[in-house]
mmCIF file of C-alpha atoms in Angstrom:
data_model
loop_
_atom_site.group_PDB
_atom_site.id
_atom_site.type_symbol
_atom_site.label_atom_id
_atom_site.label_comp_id
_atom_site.label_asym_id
_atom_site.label_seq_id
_atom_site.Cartn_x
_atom_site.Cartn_y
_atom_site.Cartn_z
ATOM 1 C CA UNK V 69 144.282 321.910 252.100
ATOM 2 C CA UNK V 70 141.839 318.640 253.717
ATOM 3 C CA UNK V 71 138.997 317.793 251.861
ATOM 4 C CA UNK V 72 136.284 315.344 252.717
ATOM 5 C CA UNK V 73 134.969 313.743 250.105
ATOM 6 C CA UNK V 74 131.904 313.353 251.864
ATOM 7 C CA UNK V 75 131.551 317.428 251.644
ATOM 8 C CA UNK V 76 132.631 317.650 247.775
ATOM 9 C CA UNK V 77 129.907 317.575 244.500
ATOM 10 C CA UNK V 78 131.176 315.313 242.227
ATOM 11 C CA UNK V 79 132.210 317.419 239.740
ATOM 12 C CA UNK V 80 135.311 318.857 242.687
ATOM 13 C CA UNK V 81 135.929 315.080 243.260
ATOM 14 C CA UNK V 82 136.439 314.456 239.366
ATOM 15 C CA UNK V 83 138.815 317.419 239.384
ATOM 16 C CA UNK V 84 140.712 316.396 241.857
ATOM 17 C CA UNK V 85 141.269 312.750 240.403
ATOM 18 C CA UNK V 86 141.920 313.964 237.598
ATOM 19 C CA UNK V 87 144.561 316.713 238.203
ATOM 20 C CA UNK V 88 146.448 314.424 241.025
ATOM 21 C CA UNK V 89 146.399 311.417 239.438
ATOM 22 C CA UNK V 90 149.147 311.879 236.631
ATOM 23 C CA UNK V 91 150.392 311.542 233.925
ATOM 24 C CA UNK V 92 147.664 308.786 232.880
ATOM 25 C CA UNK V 93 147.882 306.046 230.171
ATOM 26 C CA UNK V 94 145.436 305.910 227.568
ATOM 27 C CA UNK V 95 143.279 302.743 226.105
ATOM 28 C CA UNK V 96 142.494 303.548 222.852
ATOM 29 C CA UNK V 97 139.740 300.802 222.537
ATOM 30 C CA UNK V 98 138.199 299.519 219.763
ATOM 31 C CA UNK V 99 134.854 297.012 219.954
ATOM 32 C CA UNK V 100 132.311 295.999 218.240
ATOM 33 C CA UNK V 101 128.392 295.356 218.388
ATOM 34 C CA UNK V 102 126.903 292.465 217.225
ATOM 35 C CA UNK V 103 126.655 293.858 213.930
ATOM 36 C CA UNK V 104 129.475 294.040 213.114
ATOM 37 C CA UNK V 105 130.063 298.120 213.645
ATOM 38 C CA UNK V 106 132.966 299.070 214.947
ATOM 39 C CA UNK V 107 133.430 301.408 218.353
ATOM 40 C CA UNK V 108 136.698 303.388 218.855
ATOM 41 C CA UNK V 109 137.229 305.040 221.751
ATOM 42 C CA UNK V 110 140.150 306.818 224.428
ATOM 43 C CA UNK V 111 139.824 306.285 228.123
ATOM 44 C CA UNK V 112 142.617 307.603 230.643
ATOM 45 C CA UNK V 113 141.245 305.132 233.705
ATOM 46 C CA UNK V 114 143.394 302.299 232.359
ATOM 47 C CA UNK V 115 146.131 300.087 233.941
ATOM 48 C CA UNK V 116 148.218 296.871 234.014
ATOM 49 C CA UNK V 117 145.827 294.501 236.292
ATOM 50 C CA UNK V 118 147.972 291.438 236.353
ATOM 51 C CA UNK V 119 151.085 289.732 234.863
ATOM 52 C CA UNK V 120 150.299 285.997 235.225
ATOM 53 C CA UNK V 121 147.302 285.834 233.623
ATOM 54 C CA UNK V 122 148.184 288.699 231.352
ATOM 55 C CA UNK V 123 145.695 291.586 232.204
ATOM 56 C CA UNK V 124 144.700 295.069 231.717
ATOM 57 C CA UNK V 125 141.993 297.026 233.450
ATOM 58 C CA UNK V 126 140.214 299.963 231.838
ATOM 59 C CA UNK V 127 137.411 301.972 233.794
ATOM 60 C CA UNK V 128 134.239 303.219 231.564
ATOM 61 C CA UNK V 129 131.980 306.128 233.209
ATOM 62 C CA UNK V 130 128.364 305.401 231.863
ATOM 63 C CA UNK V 131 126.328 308.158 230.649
ATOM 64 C CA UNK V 132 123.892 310.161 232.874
ATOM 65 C CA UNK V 133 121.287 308.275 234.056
ATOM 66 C CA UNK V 134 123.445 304.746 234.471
ATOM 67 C CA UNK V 135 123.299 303.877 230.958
ATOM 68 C CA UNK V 136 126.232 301.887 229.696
ATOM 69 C CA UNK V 137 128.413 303.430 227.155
ATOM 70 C CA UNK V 138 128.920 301.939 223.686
ATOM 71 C CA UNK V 139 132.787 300.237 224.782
ATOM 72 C CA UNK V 140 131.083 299.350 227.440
ATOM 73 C CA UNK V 141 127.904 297.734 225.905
ATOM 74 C CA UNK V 142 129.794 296.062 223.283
ATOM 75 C CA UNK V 143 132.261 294.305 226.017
ATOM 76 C CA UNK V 144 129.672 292.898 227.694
ATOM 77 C CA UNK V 145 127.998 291.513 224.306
ATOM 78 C CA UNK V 146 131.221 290.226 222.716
ATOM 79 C CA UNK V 147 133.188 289.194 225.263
ATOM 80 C CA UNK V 148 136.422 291.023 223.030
ATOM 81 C CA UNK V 149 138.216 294.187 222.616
ATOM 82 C CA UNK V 150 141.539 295.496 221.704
ATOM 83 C CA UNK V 151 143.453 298.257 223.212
ATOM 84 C CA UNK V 152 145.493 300.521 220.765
ATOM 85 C CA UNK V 153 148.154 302.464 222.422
ATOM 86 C CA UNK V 154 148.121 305.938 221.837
ATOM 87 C CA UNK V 155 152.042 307.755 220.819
ATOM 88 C CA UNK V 156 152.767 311.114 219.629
ATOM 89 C CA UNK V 157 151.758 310.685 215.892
ATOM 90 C CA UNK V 158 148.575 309.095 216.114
ATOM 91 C CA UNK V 159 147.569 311.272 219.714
ATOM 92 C CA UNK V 160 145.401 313.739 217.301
ATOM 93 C CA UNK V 161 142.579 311.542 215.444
ATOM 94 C CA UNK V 162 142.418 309.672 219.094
ATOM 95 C CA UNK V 163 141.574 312.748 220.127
ATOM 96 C CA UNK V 164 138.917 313.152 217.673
ATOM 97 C CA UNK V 165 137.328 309.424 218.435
ATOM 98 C CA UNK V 166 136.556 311.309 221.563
ATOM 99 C CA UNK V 167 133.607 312.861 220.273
ATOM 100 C CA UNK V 168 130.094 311.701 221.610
ATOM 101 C CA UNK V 169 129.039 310.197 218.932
ATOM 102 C CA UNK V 170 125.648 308.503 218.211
ATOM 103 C CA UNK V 171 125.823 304.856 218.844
ATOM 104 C CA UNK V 172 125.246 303.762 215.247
ATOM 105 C CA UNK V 173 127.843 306.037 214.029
ATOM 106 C CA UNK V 174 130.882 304.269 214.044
ATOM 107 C CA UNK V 175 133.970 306.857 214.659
ATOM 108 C CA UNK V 176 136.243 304.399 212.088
ATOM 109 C CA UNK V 177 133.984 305.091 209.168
ATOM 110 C CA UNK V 178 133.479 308.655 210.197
ATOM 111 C CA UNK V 179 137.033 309.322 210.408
ATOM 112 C CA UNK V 180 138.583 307.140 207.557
ATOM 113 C CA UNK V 181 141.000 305.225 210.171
ATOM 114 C CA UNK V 182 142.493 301.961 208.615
ATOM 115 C CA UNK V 183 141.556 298.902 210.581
ATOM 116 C CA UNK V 184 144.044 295.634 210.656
ATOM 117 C CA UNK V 185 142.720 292.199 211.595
ATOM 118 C CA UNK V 186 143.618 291.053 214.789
ATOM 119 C CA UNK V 187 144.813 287.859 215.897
ATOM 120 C CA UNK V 188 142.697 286.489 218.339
ATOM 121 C CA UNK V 189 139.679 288.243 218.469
ATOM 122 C CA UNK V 190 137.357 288.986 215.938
ATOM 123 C CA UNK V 191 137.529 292.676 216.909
ATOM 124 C CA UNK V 192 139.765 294.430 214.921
ATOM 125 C CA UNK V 193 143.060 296.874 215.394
ATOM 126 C CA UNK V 194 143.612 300.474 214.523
ATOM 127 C CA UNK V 195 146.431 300.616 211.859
ATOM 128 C CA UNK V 196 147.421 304.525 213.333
ATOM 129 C CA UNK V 197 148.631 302.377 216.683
ATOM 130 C CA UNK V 198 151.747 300.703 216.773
ATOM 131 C CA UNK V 199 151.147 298.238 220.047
ATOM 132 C CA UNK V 200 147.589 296.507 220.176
ATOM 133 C CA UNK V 201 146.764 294.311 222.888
ATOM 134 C CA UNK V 202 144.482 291.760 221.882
ATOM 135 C CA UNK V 203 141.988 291.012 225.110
ATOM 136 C CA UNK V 204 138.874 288.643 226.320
ATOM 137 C CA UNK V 205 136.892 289.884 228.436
ATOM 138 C CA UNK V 206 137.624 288.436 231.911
ATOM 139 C CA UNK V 207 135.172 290.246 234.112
ATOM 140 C CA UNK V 208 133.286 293.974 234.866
ATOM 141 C CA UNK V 209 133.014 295.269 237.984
ATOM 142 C CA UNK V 210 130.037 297.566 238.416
ATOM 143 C CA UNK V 211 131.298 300.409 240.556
ATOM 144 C CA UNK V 212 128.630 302.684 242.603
ATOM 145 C CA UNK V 213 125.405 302.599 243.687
ATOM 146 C CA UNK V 214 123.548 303.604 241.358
ATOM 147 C CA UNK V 215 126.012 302.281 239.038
ATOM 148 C CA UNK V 216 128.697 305.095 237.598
ATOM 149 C CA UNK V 217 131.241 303.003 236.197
ATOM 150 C CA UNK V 218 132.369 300.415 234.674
ATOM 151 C CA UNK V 219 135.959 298.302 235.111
ATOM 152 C CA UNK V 220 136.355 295.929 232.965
ATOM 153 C CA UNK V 221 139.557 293.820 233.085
ATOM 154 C CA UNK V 222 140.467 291.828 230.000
ATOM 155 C CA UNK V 223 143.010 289.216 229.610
ATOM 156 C CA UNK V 224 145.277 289.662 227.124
ATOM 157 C CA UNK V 225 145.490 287.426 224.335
ATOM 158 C CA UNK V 226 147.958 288.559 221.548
ATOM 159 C CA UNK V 227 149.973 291.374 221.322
ATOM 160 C CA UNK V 228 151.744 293.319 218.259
ATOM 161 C CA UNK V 229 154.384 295.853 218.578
ATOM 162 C CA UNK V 230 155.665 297.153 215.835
ATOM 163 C CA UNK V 231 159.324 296.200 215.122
ATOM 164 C CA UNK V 232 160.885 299.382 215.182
ATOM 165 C CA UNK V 233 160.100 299.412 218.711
ATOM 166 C CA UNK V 234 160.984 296.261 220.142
ATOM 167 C CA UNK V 235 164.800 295.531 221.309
ATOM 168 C CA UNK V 236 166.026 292.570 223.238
ATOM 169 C CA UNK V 237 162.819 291.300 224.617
ATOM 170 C CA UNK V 238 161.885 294.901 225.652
ATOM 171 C CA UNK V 239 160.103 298.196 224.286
ATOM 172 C CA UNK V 240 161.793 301.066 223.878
ATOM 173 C CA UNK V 241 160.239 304.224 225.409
ATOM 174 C CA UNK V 242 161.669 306.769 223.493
ATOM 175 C CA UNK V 243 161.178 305.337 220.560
ATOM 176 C CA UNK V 244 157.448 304.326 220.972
ATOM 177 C CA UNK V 245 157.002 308.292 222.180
ATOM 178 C CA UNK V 246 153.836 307.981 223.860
ATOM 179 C CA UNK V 247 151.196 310.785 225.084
ATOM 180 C CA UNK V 248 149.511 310.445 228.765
ATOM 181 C CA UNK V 249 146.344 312.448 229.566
ATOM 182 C CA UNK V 250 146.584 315.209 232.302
ATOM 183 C CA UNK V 251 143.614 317.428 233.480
ATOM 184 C CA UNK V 252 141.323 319.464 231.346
ATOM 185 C CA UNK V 253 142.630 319.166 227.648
ATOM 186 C CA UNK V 254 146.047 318.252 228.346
ATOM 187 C CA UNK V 255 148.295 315.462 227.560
ATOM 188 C CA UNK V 256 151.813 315.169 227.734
ATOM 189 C CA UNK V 257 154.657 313.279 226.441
ATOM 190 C CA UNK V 258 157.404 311.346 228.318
ATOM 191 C CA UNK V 259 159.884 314.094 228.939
ATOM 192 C CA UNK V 260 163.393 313.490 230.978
ATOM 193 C CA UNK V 261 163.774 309.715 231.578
ATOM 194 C CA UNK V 262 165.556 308.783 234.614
ATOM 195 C CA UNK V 263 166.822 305.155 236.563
ATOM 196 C CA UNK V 264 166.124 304.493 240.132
ATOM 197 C CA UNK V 265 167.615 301.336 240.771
ATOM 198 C CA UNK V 266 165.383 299.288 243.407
ATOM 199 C CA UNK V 267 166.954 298.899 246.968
ATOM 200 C CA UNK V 268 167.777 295.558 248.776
ATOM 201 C CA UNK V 269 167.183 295.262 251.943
ATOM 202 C CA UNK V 270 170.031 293.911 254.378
ATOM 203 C CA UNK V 271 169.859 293.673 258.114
ATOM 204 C CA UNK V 272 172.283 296.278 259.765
ATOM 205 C CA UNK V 273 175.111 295.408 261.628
ATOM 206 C CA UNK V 274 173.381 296.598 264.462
ATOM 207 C CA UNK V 275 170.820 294.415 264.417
ATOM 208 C CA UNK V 276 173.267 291.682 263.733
ATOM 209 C CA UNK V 277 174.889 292.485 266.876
#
């Protein structure tokens, strides 16, 4: 199968991104307005940016007709978010943040989650997450023309992990148990875990020769 993109609506290009591109992470971001109301919200265009500076990327669609979304919107205005990492016990109400809710409806009141302070941004954590990466916003890249999306790349800040999950300077997979996003409604979890140790390259003896 070749396909042009150039030939495709965008609703075949989506599906293909979507359905070859996996298993993705998923930023479970809160933010806030400038009120005070709190935005929580999943997005499965989300990455590790950098190491040194610290940063994360996560990629917002905005709405039909180039409006900015409410994570989006409230980025820009703050300057602060925090992404809450999504795991099998928690992979449900995430789910339900998902709704498209009005934008002074705030999905943490709606849905009774329990919010923890953070600690270096005003905007706070989810309590059902159990790694939160604290973040400034470093910089948004508009995408498109018109405008379709959104990457903003944050630098993180602070992070928590909860204890249970943390061993000898490292995170342990299995125990954190988290959930990726797939195509249409489906996630997954991590499955068979498997080592592939990273080659070193030597010159042959041919070459030496």
């Amino acid at each position: 199968m070749e396909l042009m993109m150039a030939e495709l609506e965008r609703q075949e290009k989506y599906k293909l991104l979507i359905g070859g591109i996996i298993p993705r992470p998923i930023a479970w971001v809160t933010s806030m307005d400038g009120n005070g109301l709190v935005n929580a919200a999943p997005f499965s265009y989300f990455n590790v940016a950098s190491i040194e500076p610290m940063m994360i990327s996560v990629a917002v669609m905005r709405k039909p007709g180039g409006n900015r979304k409410d994570t989006a919107r409230n980025i820009q205005d703050t300057g602060e978010f925090v992404v809450n990492m999504v795991d099998v016990h928690n992979v449900d109400v995430m789910n339900q943040t998902s709704a498209d809710y009005p934008s002074d409806v705030s999905e943490v009141t709606e849905l009774g989650l329990e919010l923890q302070p953070s600690a270096a941004v005003k905007v706070p954590r989810l309590g059902a997450s159990r790694i939160h990466f604290e973040c400034k916003l470093h910089q948004i890249v508009e995408l498109g023309s018109p405008t379709s999306s959104d990457l903003i790349i944050g630098e993180v800040l602070h992070v928590h992990v909860e204890d249970a999950l943390y061993h000898q300077g490292r995170i342990d997979a299995a125990a954190f148990a988290p959930v990726s996003r797939l195509a249409g409604h489906s996630y997954a979890t991590l499955g068979e875990i498997f080592d592939r140790p990273r080659p070193v390259y030597t010159e042959s003896e041919n070459k030496k020769s």
